[in-house]
Structure formats: C-alpha cells, structure tokens
C-alpha cells in the first residue's frame, strides 16, 4: 500500500491525529485531504486541510508552531492517519501543549494543564 | 462545559481517539454519537457508533477486548473526544495491539508491529 484510502474520507478528507514524539501526548486532531497528505510527506511538516478556511493549512504557518513529522502511520482500514511529531511551541491555538487540555471530572470538563505560550504572542487570527 | 458539542459533528458523530494508559500508544480511531458518548460515561467502557453496522458498538462486545475508560478528554473546540483506556486483549480486529500497525517507509506502508492475538480466536465477524 502506498497511500491512505481517501475514497473512504469525509468529503475527501481523512481524520489525522498528531502525537508528540517525546511526551506521547495526543496533541490535536485535524483533517487531511490528499493534497495535504502529499505535502506532509514531501515537506516533512504537518499540513492539514482547514475546513473553516477551506484551504491547506500548513500547521504553524502563522505562529511558527510547526510539527516536524517523525513517523506517519495509517490504521487497519487505511482511513485514518497518525503522525508522530516534534512539536515546536504549543500545538493548541489556546497556548496549551495539547488541544486535549480538558478532562471530564464529576460530570464537568475541567482544565488540568497549564498554558505554555500566551496565544496573543503567537497569533493575529484565532487559529494557526 | 458538561459535554462535547455534538452539533459540530459529522452526521451527529464526533471523532473519538483511544490511547492506551500504559503504553501511551494511540490504539484506534472511531466515532461517537451522543448516545455512544453517554453510554461510555455511564458504563465506564468505550462505546462507539459503528457506521458500517449503523448501531451502537460496545467495543469488545464480541471479542471481549473491552476498553475501560480511565480519562475522557475533549479538545479546544469540544468537537473531538480522547479516551485514555485500559485495553483488554488487542484494540485492532486484525489482532494488533493498535490499529496503527503500518508505518510509512520509503513511500510504502509496512507493518512494524506484531500480532498479539489471532483474530480467528476472537471474532465471528470482521469487526468487534
């Protein structure tokens, strides 16, 4: 097999999960169309498809918080992509290392991680 | 916030990622609708929505390879769920610990993990 099965995607996009190579934290979830996937492979840096901006999203293009891809995996059905990355800065646009900074506790989601970077220092716009 | 934002889902379903509490491996990717999510929270065991069977899928209902939920997290947009689980047996219906047993190497996906359990011993049907 040479590439994921984009015919199984949602509007041509497959789910993509980024995991930190050092901390093993799941950092974020996003989508890749075939173009984003091919650019990720060619460049060695995570590129997603931004549904809100309807264009390729080179992760960190604004903030500098890029993800260098160390491993790229697909699942048994070849319809989900896992990248293991070296994360520069913070994966989350809210400044947390991981987007999954809220944990269910007593029927409420509570923040149990610390902000690494003030988002105001990294972004002009809400995502990047 | 008391629950994920299912209004942001795909046909009412949100992406769900399962990670192993011990090995930190990303085990699998699946979907949860609100009913699957509420059952996951209430039972303490991962329940997904199977798109192929169009019904709730109590992970391990056939194979016994259940996932006891230790942590449940949501991402910054509250539209992706991460569960950290104690996995019984193998997460993948092909018998691998993780569904992500294929890694990109020289433009080919190659298997770099070992089968833990013979799928023939666990399943009557292809998924479970």
Coordinates of N, CA and C in Angstrom, one line a residue, chain B residues 4-124:
Chain B
X4 N -19.4 17.2 25.2 CA -18.9 17.6 23.9 C -20.0 18.3 23.0
X5 N -19.6 19.0 22.0 CA -20.5 19.8 21.2 C -20.9 18.9 20.0
X6 N -21.9 18.1 20.1 CA -22.3 17.2 19.1 C -22.9 18.0 17.8
X7 N -23.2 19.2 18.0 CA -23.7 20.0 16.9 C -22.6 20.2 15.9
X8 N -21.4 20.1 16.3 CA -20.2 20.3 15.4 C -19.8 19.0 14.7
X9 N -20.5 17.9 14.9 CA -20.1 16.6 14.4 C -20.5 16.4 12.9
X10 N -20.1 15.2 12.5 CA -20.4 14.7 11.1 C -21.6 13.8 11.3
X11 N -22.7 14.2 10.8 CA -24.0 13.4 11.0 C -24.2 13.1 12.4
X12 N -23.9 14.1 13.3 CA -24.2 13.9 14.7 C -23.1 13.1 15.5
X13 N -22.1 12.8 14.8 CA -21.0 12.0 15.4 C -19.7 12.8 15.5
X14 N -19.0 12.6 16.6 CA -17.7 13.2 16.8 C -16.6 12.2 16.7
X15 N -15.4 12.6 16.2 CA -14.3 11.7 16.2 C -13.9 11.4 17.6
X16 N -13.5 10.1 17.8 CA -13.0 9.7 19.1 C -11.7 8.9 18.9
X17 N -10.8 9.2 19.8 CA -9.4 8.6 19.7 C -9.2 7.8 21.0
X18 N -8.8 6.6 20.9 CA -8.5 5.8 22.2 C -6.9 5.7 22.3
X19 N -6.4 6.0 23.5 CA -5.0 5.9 23.8 C -4.8 4.9 24.9
X20 N -3.8 4.1 24.9 CA -3.5 3.1 25.9 C -2.9 3.8 27.1
X21 N -3.4 3.6 28.3 CA -2.9 4.2 29.5 C -1.5 3.8 29.9
X22 N -1.2 2.6 29.5 CA 0.1 2.0 29.9 C 1.2 2.3 28.9
X23 N 0.9 1.9 27.6 CA 2.0 2.1 26.6 C 1.9 3.5 25.9
X24 N 0.9 4.2 26.1 CA 0.6 5.5 25.5 C 0.5 5.4 24.0
X25 N 0.4 4.2 23.5 CA 0.1 4.1 22.0 C -1.3 4.6 21.7
X26 N -1.4 5.2 20.6 CA -2.7 5.5 20.0 C -3.3 4.2 19.5
X27 N -4.4 3.8 20.0 CA -4.9 2.4 19.7 C -5.8 2.4 18.5
X28 N -6.7 3.3 18.4 CA -7.7 3.3 17.4 C -8.5 4.6 17.3
X29 N -9.1 4.8 16.2 CA -10.0 5.9 15.9 C -11.4 5.4 15.6
X30 N -12.4 6.1 16.1 CA -13.8 5.7 15.8 C -14.7 6.9 16.0
X31 N -15.9 6.7 16.0 CA -16.9 7.8 16.1 C -17.8 7.5 17.3
X32 N -18.2 8.6 17.9 CA -19.3 8.5 18.9 C -20.4 9.5 18.6
X33 N -21.6 9.0 18.6 CA -22.7 10.0 18.7 C -23.0 10.3 20.2
X34 N -24.0 11.1 20.4 CA -24.3 11.5 21.8 C -24.7 10.3 22.6
X35 N -25.4 9.4 22.1 CA -25.8 8.2 22.8 C -24.6 7.3 23.2
X36 N -23.7 7.1 22.2 CA -22.5 6.3 22.5 C -21.7 7.0 23.6
X37 N -21.6 8.3 23.5 CA -20.8 9.1 24.5 C -21.4 8.9 25.9
X38 N -22.7 9.1 26.0 CA -23.4 9.0 27.3 C -23.2 7.6 27.8
X39 N -23.3 6.6 27.0 CA -23.1 5.2 27.5 C -21.7 5.0 27.9
X40 N -20.7 5.6 27.2 CA -19.3 5.5 27.6 C -19.1 6.0 29.0
X41 N -19.7 7.2 29.2 CA -19.5 7.9 30.5 C -20.3 7.0 31.6
X42 N -21.5 6.6 31.3 CA -22.2 5.9 32.3 C -21.7 4.5 32.7
X43 N -21.2 3.8 31.6 CA -20.7 2.4 31.9 C -19.2 2.4 32.2
X44 N -18.5 3.4 31.8 CA -17.0 3.4 32.1 C -16.3 2.5 31.1
X45 N -17.0 2.1 30.0 CA -16.3 1.3 29.0 C -16.6 2.0 27.6
X46 N -15.6 1.9 26.7 CA -15.8 2.6 25.4 C -16.9 2.1 24.6
X47 N -17.8 2.9 24.2 CA -18.9 2.6 23.3 C -18.8 3.6 22.1
X48 N -18.8 3.1 20.9 CA -18.7 3.9 19.7 C -20.0 3.7 18.9
X49 N -20.1 4.5 17.9 CA -21.2 4.3 16.9 C -20.6 3.7 15.7
X50 N -21.0 2.5 15.3 CA -20.5 1.8 14.1 C -21.2 2.3 12.9
X51 N -20.5 3.0 12.0 CA -21.1 3.4 10.8 C -21.5 2.3 9.9
X52 N -20.7 1.2 9.9 CA -21.0 0.1 9.0 C -22.2 -0.7 9.5
X53 N -22.3 -0.8 10.8 CA -23.5 -1.6 11.3 C -24.7 -0.7 11.7
X54 N -24.4 0.7 11.6 CA -25.5 1.7 11.9 C -26.1 1.4 13.3
X55 N -25.3 1.2 14.3 CA -25.8 1.0 15.6 C -24.7 1.2 16.6
X56 N -25.0 1.3 17.9 CA -24.0 1.4 19.0 C -23.1 0.2 18.9
X57 N -21.9 0.4 19.2 CA -20.8 -0.6 19.2 C -20.1 -0.6 20.5
X58 N -20.5 -1.6 21.3 CA -19.9 -1.7 22.6 C -18.5 -2.4 22.4
X59 N -17.5 -1.7 22.3 CA -16.2 -2.2 21.9 C -15.9 -3.5 22.7
X60 N -15.6 -4.6 22.0 CA -15.3 -5.8 22.7 C -16.6 -6.7 23.0
X61 N -17.7 -6.2 22.5 CA -18.9 -7.0 22.8 C -18.9 -8.4 22.2
X62 N -18.1 -8.6 21.2 CA -18.0 -9.9 20.6 C -16.6 -10.6 21.0
X63 N -15.6 -9.8 21.0 CA -14.2 -10.3 21.2 C -13.8 -10.4 22.7
X64 N -14.6 -9.6 23.5 CA -14.1 -9.4 24.9 C -13.0 -8.4 25.1
X65 N -12.6 -7.8 24.0 CA -11.5 -6.8 24.0 C -12.0 -5.5 24.4
X66 N -12.5 -5.3 25.6 CA -13.1 -4.1 26.0 C -12.0 -3.0 26.4
X67 N -12.5 -1.8 26.5 CA -11.7 -0.7 26.9 C -12.3 0.0 28.1
X68 N -11.6 -0.2 29.2 CA -12.1 0.5 30.4 C -11.6 2.0 30.4
X69 N -12.4 2.9 30.5 CA -12.1 4.3 30.4 C -11.5 4.9 31.7
X70 N -10.2 5.3 31.6 CA -9.6 5.9 32.7 C -9.7 7.5 32.7
X71 N -9.6 8.0 31.5 CA -9.7 9.5 31.4 C -10.5 9.8 30.1
X72 N -11.3 10.8 30.2 CA -12.1 11.2 29.0 C -11.8 12.7 28.8
X73 N -11.3 13.1 27.7 CA -10.9 14.5 27.4 C -11.6 15.0 26.1
X74 N -11.8 16.3 26.1 CA -12.3 16.9 24.8 C -11.2 18.0 24.4
X75 N -11.3 18.3 23.1 CA -10.3 19.3 22.6 C -10.8 20.7 22.7
X76 N -10.0 21.6 22.3 CA -10.3 23.1 22.5 C -11.6 23.5 21.9
X77 N -12.0 22.8 20.8 CA -13.3 23.2 20.1 C -14.4 22.3 20.6
X78 N -14.1 21.4 21.6 CA -15.1 20.5 22.1 C -15.8 19.6 21.1
X79 N -15.0 19.3 20.0 CA -15.6 18.5 18.9 C -14.8 17.3 18.6
X80 N -13.9 16.9 19.5 CA -13.2 15.7 19.4 C -13.0 15.1 20.8
X81 N -13.1 13.8 20.9 CA -13.0 13.1 22.2 C -11.8 12.2 22.2
X82 N -11.1 12.3 23.3 CA -9.9 11.5 23.6 C -10.2 10.6 24.8
X83 N -10.1 9.3 24.7 CA -10.3 8.5 25.9 C -8.9 7.8 26.1
X84 N -8.5 7.7 27.4 CA -7.3 7.0 27.8 C -7.9 5.8 28.5
X85 N -7.4 4.6 28.0 CA -8.1 3.4 28.3 C -7.2 2.3 28.8
X86 N -7.7 1.4 29.6 CA -7.1 0.1 29.9 C -7.7 -0.9 28.9
X87 N -6.8 -1.3 28.0 CA -7.3 -2.2 26.9 C -7.1 -3.7 27.3
X88 N -8.2 -4.4 27.2 CA -8.1 -5.9 27.3 C -7.8 -6.5 25.9
X89 N -6.9 -7.4 25.9 CA -6.6 -8.0 24.6 C -6.0 -7.0 23.6
X90 N -6.5 -7.0 22.4 CA -5.9 -6.2 21.3 C -7.0 -5.2 20.8
X91 N -6.6 -3.9 20.6 CA -7.6 -3.0 20.1 C -8.0 -3.3 18.7
X92 N -7.1 -3.8 17.9 CA -7.4 -3.9 16.4 C -8.0 -5.3 16.2
X93 N -9.0 -5.3 15.3 CA -9.7 -6.5 14.9 C -8.8 -7.4 14.1
X94 N -7.6 -6.9 13.7 CA -6.7 -7.8 13.0 C -5.7 -8.4 14.0
X95 N -5.9 -8.1 15.3 CA -5.1 -8.8 16.3 C -3.9 -8.0 16.8
X96 N -3.7 -6.8 16.2 CA -2.6 -6.0 16.7 C -3.0 -5.2 17.9
X97 N -2.0 -4.8 18.7 CA -2.3 -4.0 19.9 C -3.0 -2.7 19.5
X98 N -2.5 -2.1 18.4 CA -3.0 -0.8 17.9 C -3.4 -1.0 16.5
X99 N -4.4 -0.3 16.0 CA -4.8 -0.3 14.6 C -3.8 0.4 13.7
X100 N -2.9 1.1 14.3 CA -1.9 1.9 13.5 C -0.6 1.1 13.4
X101 N -0.7 -0.1 12.9 CA 0.4 -1.0 12.8 C 1.3 -0.9 11.6
X102 N 0.9 0.0 10.7 CA 1.6 0.3 9.4 C 2.2 1.6 9.4
X103 N 3.4 1.7 9.1 CA 4.2 2.9 9.1 C 4.8 3.2 7.7
X104 N 4.8 4.5 7.3 CA 5.3 4.8 6.0 C 6.8 4.7 6.1
X105 N 7.3 4.0 5.1 CA 8.8 3.8 5.0 C 9.1 3.7 3.5
X106 N 9.9 4.6 3.0 CA 10.3 4.6 1.6 C 9.1 4.6 0.7
X107 N 8.1 5.4 1.0 CA 6.9 5.5 0.1 C 6.0 4.3 0.1
X108 N 6.2 3.4 1.1 CA 5.4 2.2 1.2 C 4.9 2.1 2.6
X109 N 3.7 1.7 2.9 CA 3.3 1.4 4.3 C 3.7 -0.1 4.6
X110 N 4.5 -0.2 5.7 CA 5.0 -1.5 6.1 C 4.5 -1.8 7.5
X111 N 4.3 -3.1 7.8 CA 3.8 -3.5 9.1 C 5.1 -3.5 10.0
X112 N 5.0 -2.8 11.1 CA 6.2 -2.9 12.0 C 5.8 -3.3 13.4
X113 N 4.7 -3.9 13.6 CA 4.2 -4.4 14.9 C 3.9 -5.9 14.8
X114 N 3.8 -6.6 15.9 CA 3.5 -8.0 15.9 C 2.0 -8.2 16.3
X115 N 1.4 -9.3 15.7 CA 0.1 -9.7 16.1 C 0.1 -10.2 17.5
X116 N -0.8 -9.7 18.3 CA -0.9 -10.2 19.7 C -1.8 -11.4 19.8
X117 N -2.9 -11.3 19.1 CA -3.9 -12.3 19.2 C -4.4 -12.7 17.8
X118 N -4.6 -14.0 17.6 CA -5.1 -14.5 16.3 C -6.5 -14.0 16.2
X119 N -6.8 -13.2 15.2 CA -8.2 -12.7 15.1 C -9.2 -13.9 15.0
X120 N -8.8 -15.0 14.4 CA -9.8 -16.1 14.3 C -10.2 -16.6 15.7
X121 N -9.4 -16.4 16.7 CA -9.8 -16.8 18.1 C -10.7 -15.8 18.7
X122 N -10.9 -14.6 18.2 CA -11.6 -13.6 18.9 C -13.0 -13.3 18.2
X123 N -13.1 -13.5 16.9 CA -14.2 -12.9 16.1 C -14.9 -14.0 15.3
X124 N -16.2 -13.8 15.2 CA -17.0 -14.5 14.2 C -17.1 -13.6 13.0

